[in-house]
Short mmCIF file of C-alpha atoms and ligand atoms in Angstrom, two decimals:
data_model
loop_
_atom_site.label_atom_id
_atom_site.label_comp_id
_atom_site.label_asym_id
_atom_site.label_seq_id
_atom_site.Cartn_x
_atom_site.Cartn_y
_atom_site.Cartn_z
CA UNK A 1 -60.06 140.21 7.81
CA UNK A 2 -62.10 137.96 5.34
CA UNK A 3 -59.32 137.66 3.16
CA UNK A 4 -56.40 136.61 6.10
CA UNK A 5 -58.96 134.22 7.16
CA UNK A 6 -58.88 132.28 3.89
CA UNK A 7 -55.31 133.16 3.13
CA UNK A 8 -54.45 131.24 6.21
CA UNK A 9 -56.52 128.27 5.27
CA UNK A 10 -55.59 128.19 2.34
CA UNK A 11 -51.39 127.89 3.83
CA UNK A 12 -52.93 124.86 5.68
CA UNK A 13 -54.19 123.61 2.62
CA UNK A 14 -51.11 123.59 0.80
CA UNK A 15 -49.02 122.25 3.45
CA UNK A 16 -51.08 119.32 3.98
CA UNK A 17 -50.92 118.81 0.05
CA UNK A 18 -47.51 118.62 0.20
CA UNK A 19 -47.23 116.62 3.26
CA UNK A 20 -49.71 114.19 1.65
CA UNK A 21 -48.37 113.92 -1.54
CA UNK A 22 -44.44 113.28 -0.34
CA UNK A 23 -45.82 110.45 1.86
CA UNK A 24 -47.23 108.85 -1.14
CA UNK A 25 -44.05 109.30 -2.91
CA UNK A 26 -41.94 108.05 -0.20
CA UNK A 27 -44.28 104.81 -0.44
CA UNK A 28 -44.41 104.72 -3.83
CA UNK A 29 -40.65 104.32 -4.30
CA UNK A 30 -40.09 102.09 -1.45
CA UNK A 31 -42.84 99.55 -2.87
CA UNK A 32 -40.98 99.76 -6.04
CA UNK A 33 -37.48 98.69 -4.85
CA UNK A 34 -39.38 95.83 -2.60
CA UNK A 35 -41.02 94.80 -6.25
CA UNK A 36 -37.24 95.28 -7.79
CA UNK A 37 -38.97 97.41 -10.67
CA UNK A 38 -36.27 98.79 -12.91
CA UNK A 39 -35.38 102.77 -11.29
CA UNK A 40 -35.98 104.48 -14.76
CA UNK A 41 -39.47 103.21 -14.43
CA UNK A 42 -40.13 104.07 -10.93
CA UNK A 43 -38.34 107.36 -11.20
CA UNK A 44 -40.39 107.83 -14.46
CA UNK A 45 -43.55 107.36 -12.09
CA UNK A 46 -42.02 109.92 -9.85
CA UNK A 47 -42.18 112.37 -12.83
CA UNK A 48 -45.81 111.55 -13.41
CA UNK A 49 -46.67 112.11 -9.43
CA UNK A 50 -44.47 115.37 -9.69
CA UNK A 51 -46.86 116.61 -12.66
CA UNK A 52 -49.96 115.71 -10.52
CA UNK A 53 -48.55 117.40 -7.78
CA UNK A 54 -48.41 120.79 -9.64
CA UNK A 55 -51.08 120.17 -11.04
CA UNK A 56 -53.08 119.77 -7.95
CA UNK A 57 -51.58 122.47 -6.70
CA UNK A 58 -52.15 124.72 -9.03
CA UNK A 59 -55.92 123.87 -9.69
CA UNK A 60 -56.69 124.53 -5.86
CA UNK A 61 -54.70 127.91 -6.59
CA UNK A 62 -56.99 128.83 -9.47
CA UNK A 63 -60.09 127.76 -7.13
CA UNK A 64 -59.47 129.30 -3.84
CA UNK A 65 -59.28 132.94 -4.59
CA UNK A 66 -61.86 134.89 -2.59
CA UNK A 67 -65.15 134.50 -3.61
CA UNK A 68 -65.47 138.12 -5.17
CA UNK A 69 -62.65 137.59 -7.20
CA UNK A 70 -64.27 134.77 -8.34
CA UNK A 71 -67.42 136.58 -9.58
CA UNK A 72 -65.26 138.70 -11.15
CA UNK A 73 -63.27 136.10 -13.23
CA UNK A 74 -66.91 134.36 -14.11
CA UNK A 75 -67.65 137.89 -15.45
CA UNK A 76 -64.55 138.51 -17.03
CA UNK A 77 -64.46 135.20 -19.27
CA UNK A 78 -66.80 133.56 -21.40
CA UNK A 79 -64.35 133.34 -24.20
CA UNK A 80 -65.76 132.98 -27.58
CA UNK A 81 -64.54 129.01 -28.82
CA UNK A 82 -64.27 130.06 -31.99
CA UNK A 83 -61.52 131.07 -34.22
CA UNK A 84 -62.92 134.05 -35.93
CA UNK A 85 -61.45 137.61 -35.84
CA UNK A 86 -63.57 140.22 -33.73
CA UNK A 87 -65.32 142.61 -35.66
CA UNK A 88 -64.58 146.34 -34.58
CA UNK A 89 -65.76 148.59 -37.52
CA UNK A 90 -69.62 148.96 -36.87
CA UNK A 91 -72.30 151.06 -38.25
CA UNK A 92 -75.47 150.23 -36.23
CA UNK A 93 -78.62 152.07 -37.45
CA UNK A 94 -80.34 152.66 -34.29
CA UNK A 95 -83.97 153.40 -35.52
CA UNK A 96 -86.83 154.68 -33.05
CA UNK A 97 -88.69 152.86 -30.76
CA UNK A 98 -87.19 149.35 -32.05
CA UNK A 99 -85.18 148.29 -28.80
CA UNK A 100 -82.64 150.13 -30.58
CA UNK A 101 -80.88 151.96 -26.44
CA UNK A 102 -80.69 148.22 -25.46
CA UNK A 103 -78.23 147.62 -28.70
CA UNK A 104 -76.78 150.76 -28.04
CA UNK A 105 -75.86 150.00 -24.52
CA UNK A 106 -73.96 146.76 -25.43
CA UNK A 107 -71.94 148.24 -28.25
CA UNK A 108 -71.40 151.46 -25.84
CA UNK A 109 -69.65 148.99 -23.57
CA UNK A 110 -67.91 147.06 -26.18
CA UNK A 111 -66.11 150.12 -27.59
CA UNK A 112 -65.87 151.56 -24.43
CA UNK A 113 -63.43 148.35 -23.27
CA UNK A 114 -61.82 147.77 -26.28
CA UNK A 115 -61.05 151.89 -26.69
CA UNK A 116 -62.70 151.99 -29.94
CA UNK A 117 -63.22 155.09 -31.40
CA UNK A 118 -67.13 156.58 -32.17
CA UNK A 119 -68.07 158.79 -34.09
CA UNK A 120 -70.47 160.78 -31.84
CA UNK A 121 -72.92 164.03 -32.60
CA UNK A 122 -72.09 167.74 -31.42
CA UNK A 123 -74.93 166.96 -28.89
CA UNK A 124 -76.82 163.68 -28.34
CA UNK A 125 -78.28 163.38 -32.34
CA UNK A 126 -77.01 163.79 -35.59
CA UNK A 127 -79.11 166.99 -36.06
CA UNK A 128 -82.22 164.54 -37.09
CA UNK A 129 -85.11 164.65 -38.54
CA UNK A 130 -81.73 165.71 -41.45
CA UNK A 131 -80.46 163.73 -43.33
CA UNK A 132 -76.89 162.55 -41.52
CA UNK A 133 -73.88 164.38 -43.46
CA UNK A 134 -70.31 163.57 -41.96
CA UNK A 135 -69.88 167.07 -41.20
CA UNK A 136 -72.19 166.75 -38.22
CA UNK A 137 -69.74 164.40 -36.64
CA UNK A 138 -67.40 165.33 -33.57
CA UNK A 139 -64.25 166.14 -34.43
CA UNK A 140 -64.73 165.03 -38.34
CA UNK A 141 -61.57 166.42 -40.46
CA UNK A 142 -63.03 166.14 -43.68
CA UNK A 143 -58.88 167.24 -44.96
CA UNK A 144 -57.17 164.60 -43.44
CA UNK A 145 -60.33 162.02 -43.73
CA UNK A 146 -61.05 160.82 -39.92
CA UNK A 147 -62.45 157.67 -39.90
CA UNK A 148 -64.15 155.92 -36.99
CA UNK A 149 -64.76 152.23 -35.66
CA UNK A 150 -68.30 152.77 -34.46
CA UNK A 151 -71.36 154.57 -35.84
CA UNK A 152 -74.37 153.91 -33.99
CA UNK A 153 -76.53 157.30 -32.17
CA UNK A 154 -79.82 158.16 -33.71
CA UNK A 155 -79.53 159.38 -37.43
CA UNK A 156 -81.24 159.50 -40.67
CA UNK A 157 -79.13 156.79 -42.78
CA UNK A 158 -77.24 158.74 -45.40
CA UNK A 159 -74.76 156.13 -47.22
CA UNK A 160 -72.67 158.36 -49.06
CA UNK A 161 -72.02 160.73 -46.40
CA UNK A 162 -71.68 157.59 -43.79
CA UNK A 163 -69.15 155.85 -45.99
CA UNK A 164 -67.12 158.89 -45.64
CA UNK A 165 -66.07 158.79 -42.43
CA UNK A 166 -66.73 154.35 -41.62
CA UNK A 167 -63.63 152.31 -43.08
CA UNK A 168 -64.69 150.13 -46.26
CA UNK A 169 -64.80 146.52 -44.50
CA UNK A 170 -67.36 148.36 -41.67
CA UNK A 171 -70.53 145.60 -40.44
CA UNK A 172 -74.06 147.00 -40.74
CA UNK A 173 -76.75 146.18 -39.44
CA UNK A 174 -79.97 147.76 -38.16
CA UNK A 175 -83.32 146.49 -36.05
CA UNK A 176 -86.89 146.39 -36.85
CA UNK A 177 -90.29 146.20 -35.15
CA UNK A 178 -93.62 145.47 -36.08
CA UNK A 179 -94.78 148.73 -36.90
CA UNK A 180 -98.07 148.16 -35.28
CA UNK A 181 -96.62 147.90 -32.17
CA UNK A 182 -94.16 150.50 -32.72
CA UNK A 183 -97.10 153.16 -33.79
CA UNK A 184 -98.14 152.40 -30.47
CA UNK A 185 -94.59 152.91 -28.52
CA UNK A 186 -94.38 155.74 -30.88
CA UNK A 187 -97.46 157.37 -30.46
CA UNK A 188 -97.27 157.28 -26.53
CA UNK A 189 -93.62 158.53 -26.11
CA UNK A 190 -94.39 161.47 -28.63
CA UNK A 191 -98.05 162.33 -28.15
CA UNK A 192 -96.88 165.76 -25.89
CA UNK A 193 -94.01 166.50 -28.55
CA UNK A 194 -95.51 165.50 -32.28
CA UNK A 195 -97.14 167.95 -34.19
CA UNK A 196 -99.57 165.26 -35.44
CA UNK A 197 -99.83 163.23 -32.31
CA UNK A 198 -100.47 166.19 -30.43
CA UNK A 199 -103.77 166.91 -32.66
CA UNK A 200 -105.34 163.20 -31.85
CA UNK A 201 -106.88 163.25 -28.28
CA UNK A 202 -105.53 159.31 -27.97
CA UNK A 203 -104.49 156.50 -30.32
CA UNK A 204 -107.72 154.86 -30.83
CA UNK A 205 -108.60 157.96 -32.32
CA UNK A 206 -105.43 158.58 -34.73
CA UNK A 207 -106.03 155.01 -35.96
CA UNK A 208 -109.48 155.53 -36.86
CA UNK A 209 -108.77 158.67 -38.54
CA UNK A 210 -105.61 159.36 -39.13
CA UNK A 211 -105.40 161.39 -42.49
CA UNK A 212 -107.57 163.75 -40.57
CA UNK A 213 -104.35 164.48 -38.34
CA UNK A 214 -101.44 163.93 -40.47
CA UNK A 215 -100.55 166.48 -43.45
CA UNK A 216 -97.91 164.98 -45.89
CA UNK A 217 -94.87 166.96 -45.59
CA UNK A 218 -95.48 168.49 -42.08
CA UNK A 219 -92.27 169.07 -39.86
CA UNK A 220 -91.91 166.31 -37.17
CA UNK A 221 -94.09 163.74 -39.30
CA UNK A 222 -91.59 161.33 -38.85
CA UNK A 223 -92.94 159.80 -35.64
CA UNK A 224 -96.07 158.77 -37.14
CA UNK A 225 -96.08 157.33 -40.52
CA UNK A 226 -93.16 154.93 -41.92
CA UNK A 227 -90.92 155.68 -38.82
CA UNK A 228 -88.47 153.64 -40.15
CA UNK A 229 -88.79 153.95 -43.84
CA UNK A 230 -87.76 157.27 -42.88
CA UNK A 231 -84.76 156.72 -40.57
CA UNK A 232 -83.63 154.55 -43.49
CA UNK A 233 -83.21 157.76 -45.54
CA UNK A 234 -86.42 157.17 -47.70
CA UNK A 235 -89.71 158.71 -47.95
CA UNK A 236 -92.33 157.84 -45.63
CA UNK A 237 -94.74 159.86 -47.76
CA UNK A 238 -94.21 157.79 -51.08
CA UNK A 239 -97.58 155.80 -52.04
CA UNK A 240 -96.94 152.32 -51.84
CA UNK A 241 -95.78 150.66 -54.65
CA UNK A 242 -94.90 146.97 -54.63
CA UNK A 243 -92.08 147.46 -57.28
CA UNK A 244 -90.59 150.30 -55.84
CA UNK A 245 -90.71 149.28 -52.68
CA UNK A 246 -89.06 145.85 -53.67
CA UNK A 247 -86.47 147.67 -55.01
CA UNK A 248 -85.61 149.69 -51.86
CA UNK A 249 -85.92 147.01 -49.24
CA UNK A 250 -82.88 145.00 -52.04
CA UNK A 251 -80.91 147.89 -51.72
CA UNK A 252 -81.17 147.96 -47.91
CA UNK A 253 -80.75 144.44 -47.83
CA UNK A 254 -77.42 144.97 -50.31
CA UNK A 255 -75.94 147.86 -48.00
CA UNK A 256 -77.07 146.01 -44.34
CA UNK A 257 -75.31 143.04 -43.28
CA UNK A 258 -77.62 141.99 -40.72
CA UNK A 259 -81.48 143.15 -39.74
CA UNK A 260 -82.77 142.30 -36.20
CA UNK A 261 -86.15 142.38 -35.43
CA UNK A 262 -87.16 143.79 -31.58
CA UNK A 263 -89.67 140.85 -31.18
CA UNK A 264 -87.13 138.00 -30.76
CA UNK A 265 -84.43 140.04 -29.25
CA UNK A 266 -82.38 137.47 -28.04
CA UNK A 267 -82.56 135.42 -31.36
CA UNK A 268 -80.84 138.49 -32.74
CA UNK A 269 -78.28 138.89 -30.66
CA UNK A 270 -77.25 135.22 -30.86
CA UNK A 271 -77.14 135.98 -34.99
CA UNK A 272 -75.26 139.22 -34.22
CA UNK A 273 -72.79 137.30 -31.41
CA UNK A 274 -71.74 135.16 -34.50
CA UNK A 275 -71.70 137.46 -37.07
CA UNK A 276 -68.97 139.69 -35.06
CA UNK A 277 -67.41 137.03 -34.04
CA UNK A 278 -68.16 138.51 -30.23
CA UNK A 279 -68.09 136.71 -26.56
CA UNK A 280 -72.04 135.87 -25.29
CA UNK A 281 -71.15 138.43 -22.61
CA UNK A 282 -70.48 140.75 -25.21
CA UNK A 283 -73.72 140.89 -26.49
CA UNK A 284 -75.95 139.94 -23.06
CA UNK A 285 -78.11 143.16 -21.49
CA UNK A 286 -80.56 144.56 -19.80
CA UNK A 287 -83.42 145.87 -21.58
CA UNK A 288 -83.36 149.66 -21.72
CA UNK A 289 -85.85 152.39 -22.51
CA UNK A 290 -88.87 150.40 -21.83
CA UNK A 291 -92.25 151.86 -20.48
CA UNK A 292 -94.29 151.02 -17.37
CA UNK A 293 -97.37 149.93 -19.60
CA UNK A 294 -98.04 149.86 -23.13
CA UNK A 295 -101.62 149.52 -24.61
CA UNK A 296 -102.84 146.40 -26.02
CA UNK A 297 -103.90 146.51 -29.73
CA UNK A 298 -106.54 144.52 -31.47
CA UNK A 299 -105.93 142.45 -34.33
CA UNK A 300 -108.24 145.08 -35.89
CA UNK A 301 -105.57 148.42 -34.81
CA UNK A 302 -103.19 145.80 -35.69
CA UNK A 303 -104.46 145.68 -39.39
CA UNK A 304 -104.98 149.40 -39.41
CA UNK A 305 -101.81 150.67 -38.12
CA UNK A 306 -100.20 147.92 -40.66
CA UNK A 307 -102.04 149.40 -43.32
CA UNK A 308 -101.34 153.17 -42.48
CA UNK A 309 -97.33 152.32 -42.21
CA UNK A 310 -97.65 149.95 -45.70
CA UNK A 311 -94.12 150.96 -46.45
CA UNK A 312 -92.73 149.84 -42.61
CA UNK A 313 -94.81 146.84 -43.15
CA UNK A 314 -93.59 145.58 -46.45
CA UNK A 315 -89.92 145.91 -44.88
CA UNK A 316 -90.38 144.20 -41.53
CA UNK A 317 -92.43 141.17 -43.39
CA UNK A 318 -89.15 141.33 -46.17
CA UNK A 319 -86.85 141.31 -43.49
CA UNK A 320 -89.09 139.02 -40.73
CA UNK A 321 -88.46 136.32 -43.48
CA UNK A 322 -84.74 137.02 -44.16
CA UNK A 323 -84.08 136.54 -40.67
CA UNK A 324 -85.92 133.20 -39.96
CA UNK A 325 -83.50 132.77 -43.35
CA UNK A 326 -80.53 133.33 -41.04
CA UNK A 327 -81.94 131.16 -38.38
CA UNK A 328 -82.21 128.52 -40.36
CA UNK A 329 -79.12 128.21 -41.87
CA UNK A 330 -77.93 128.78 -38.59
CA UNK A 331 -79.45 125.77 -37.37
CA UNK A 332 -82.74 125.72 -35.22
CA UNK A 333 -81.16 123.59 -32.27
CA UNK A 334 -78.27 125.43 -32.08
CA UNK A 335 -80.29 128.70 -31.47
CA UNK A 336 -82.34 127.71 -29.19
CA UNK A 337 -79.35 126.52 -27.31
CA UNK A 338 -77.83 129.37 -27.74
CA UNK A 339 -80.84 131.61 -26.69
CA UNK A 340 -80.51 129.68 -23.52
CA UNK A 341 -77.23 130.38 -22.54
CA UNK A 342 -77.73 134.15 -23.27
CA UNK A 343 -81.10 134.25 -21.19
CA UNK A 344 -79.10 132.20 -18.50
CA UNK A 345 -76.29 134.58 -18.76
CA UNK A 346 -78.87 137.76 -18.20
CA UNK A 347 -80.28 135.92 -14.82
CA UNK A 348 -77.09 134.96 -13.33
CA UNK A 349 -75.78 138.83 -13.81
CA UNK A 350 -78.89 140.09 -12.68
CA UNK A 351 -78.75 138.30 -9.91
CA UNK A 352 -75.16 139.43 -9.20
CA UNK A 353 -75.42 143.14 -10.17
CA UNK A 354 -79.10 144.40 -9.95
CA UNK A 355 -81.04 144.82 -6.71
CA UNK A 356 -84.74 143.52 -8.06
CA UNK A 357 -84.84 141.43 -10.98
CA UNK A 358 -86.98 143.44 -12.67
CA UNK A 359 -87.18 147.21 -13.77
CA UNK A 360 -88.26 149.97 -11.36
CA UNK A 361 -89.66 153.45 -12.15
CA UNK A 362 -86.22 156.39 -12.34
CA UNK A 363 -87.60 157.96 -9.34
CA UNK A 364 -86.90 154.89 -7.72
CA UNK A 365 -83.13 155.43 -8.80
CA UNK A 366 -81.24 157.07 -6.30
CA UNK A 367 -78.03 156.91 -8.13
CA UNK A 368 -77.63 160.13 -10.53
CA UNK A 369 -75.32 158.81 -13.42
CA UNK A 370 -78.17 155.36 -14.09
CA UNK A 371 -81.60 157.22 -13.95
CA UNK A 372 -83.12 156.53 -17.21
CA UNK A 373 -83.70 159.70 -19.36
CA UNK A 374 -87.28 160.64 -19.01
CA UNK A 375 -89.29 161.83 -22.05
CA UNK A 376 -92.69 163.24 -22.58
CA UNK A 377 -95.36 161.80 -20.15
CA UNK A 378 -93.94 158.29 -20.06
CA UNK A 379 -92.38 156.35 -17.11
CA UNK A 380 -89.04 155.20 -18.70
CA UNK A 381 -88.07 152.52 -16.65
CA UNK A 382 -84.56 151.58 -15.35
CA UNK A 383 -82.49 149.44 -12.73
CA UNK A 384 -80.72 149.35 -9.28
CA UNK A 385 -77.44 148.47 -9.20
CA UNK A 386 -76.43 146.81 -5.82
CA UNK A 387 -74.10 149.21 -3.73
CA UNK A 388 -72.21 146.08 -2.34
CA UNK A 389 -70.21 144.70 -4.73
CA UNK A 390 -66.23 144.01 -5.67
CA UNK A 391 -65.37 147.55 -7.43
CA UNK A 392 -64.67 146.06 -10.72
CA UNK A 393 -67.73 143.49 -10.46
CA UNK A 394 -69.83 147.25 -9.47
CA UNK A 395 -68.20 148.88 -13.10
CA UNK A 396 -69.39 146.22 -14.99
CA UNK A 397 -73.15 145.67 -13.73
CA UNK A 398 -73.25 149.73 -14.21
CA UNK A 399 -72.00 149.53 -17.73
CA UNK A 400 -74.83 147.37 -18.29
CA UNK A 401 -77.42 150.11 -17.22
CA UNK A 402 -75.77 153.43 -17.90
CA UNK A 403 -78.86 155.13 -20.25
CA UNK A 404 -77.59 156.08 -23.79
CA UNK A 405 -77.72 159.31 -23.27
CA UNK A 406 -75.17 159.23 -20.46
CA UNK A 407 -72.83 156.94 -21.85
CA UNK A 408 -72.40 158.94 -24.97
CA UNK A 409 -71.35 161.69 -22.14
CA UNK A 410 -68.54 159.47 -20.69
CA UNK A 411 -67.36 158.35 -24.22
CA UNK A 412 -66.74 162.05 -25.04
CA UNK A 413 -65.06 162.50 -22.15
CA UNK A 414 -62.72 159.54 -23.28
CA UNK A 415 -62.17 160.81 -26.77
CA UNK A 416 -62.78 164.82 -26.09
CA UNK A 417 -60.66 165.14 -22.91
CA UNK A 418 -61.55 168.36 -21.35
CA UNK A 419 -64.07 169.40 -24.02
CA UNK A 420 -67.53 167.66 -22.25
CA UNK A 421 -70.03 169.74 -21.06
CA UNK A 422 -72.09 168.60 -18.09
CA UNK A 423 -70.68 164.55 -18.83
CA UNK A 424 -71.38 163.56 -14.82
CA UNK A 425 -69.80 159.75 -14.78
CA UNK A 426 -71.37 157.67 -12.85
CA UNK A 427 -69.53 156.50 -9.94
CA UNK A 428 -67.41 153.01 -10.70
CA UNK A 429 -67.91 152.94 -14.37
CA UNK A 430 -64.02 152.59 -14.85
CA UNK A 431 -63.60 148.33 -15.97
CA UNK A 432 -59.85 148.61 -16.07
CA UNK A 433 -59.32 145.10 -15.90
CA UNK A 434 -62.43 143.93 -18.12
CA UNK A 435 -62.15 142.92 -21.43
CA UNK A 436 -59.03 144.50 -21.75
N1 PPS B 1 -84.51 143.51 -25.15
C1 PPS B 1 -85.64 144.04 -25.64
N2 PPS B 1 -86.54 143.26 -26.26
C2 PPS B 1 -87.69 143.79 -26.74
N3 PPS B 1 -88.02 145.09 -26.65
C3 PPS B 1 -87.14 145.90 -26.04
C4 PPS B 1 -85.91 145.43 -25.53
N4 PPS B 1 -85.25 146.49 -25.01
C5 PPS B 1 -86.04 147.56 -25.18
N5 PPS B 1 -87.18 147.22 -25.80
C6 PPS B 1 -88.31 148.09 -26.16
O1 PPS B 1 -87.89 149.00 -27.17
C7 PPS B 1 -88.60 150.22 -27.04
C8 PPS B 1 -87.62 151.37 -26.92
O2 PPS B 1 -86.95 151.43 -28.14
P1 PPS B 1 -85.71 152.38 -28.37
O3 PPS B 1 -84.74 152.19 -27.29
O4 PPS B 1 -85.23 152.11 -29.76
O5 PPS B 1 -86.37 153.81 -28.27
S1 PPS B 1 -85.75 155.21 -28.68
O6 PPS B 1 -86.09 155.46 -30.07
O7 PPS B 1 -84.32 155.18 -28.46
O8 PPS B 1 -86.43 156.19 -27.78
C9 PPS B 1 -89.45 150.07 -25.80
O9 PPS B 1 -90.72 149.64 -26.23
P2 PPS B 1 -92.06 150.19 -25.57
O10 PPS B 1 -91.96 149.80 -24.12
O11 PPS B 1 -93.16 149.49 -26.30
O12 PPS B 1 -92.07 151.67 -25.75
C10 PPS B 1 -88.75 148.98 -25.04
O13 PPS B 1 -89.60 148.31 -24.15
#
């Protein structure tokens, strides 16, 4: 009914256009003959009133769709100015408790649209706390040599083995956190499941004694010492040694094209945006995986926890100062305009897709296929998409909140078709016009 209504205003619209438009032509020429003004110049100004005409004509067209086809068109386009060539051969190192399902999410979508192929584990890991071997891919035919646009569910970074199966001119990059902050995250999400965390009766404790807890060498160490040292493929038990460690972090920083760092989030995805040569709604999300409450350190369990993950440190201070590098060459000004059209971007499509602006408890989820995965005894938090919207508008604010765990689910389906286990979609993820 809606839609007749404007379809019938809009008739009037055009009508009177026209109507308007042919008076003013009609004028136009008989002014000119009065003025004896040569007729290849009048009927040259004809031309011009013709073009404006159309022109008219077709800019109300363009304007005075409905208005939820117009929330769809601002989603669809924010094209990129630029003349660079999309990047679509991506290996992300997602390592723990570094923001890492928020990244996830955005390049979920991204392949999802552009059909990109991923190369996705048997289940929802590459069999970690192992080191990642190609053979623990999907579908890997290690004969015919598969290879794969995007690499990016938890692993334990491998190069040989992920060169293998990622084509030669493949991006990587990776993300890093402050590993005080992430002992904390850490130490929280895995206290029920860790063989050392479960030992300490809270984290004050573990800092203040935490060689009393940890044994070198122990199975499922991982979460508490050099988290990602050790998702880099090194050894979080190594003593620290400035050269040696120097000499890792320049062979990380040889193999990885870009590190991110958790704390300024958006800063990194601007330098990510530009490095793939991606649209800003490419790369604009919700945050994911994120807890109810977090406890506050001290600068003294600051120092502590720094100290006790010396190899973690030593990266994210490396790579905390490579970044700001980046910035700079990228040009202050620039990023913080930049920052401000993502963070704009992120309020205008909450505001369009998600009931609340900010994240609710999963029990507060009714819909099945974007409850966030919970783990241990935290309160994973998630978001409500609004049950009004276009359908197409609806796929793409749920693409922007499907968990990880569920999206890797539906992009099995996609590349396993009739293979998927218990892969329930979530209604209206289907974009079949977006980005495509
Ligand atoms: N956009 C953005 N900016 C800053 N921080 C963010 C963002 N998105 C997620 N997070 C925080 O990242 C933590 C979860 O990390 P992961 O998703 O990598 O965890 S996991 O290893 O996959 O379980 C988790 O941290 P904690 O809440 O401290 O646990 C999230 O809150």
């Amino acid at each position: 009914m809606v839609l007749f209504e404007c379809q019938r205003i809009y008739m009037w619209r055009i009508m009177f256009l026209m109507l308007y438009n042919l008076t003013l032509v009609h004028l136009l020429s008989r002014t000119m003959r009065l003025l004896q003004i040569s007729p290849i110049h009048w009927k040259g100004l004809l031309v011009l009133f013709a073009i404006g005409f159309i022109t008219q004509f077709l800019g109300r067209h363009l304007q005075k769709s409905s208005p939820q086809t117009f929330t769809v068109q601002r989603l669809l386009f924010s094209p990129s100015t630029s003349n660079c060539q999309p990047k679509s051969h991506i290996v992300f190192l997602k390592t723990h408790k570094t923001a890492g399902s928020t990244v996830l999410n955005m390049l979920n979508r991204y392949g999802d649209r552009n059909s990109l192929t991923f190369a996705l584990p048997q289940k929802y890991q590459f069999s970690y706390p192992n080191l990642f071997n190609s053979n623990m891919v999907k579908g890997y035919d290690e004969v015919n040599k598969s290879t794969y646009d995007i690499l990016c569910h938890h692993l334990r970074f491998n190069l040989p083995e992920v060169r293998k199966l990622m084509p030669a001119d493949s991006f990587y990059f990776t993300i890093l956190r402050d590993p005080a902050t992430l002992a904390e995250s850490s130490f929280s999400y895995y206290h029920s499941v860790s063989s050392v965390f479960k030992k300490a009766p809270n984290l004050t404790e573990f800092i203040a004694h935490p060689l009393y807890y940890y044994k070198p060498g122990e199975k499922g160490n991982q979460h508490a010492r050099n988290f990602q040292w050790f998702d880099l493929g090194l050894d979080p038990d190594t003593p620290f040694n400035e050269s040696l460690a120097r000499a890792d972090v320049k062979e990380i920083k040889r193999v990885f094209n870009l590190v991110l760092l958790s704390e300024y989030f958006d800063e990194s995805m601007v330098l990510l945006k530009e490095e793939l040569c991606w649209d800003l709604d490419d790369v604009v999300n919700f945050k994911q995986n994120s807890r109810e409450s977090s406890t506050p350190l001290d600068k003294r369990e600051k120092d502590m926890l720094r100290a006790w993950n010396a190899l973690d440190w030593y990266l994210y201070v490396y790579f905390n100062r490579t970044f700001w590098e980046k910035v700079e060459k990228f040009g202050r000004e620039k990023m913080d305009i930049e920052v401000s059209r993502l963070r704009e971007r992120r309020q205008q499509l909450a505001e369009i897709c998600l009931e609340g602006l900010d994240p609710v408890r999963g029990n507060e989820i009714n819909e099945k296929g974007i409850k966030p995965f919970q783990f241990g005894q935290e309160k994973i938090m998630g978001w409500v998409v609004k049950m009004d919207l276009e359908p197409n508008t609806r796929a793409w604010c749920v693409q922007m909140v499907i968990p990880e765990l569920r999206y890797k689910d539906i992009l099995e389906a996609k590349q396993f078709p009739g293979s998927v286990r218990n892969g329930s979609k979530p209604a209206g993820t289907t974009v079949k016009l977006l980005g495509s």
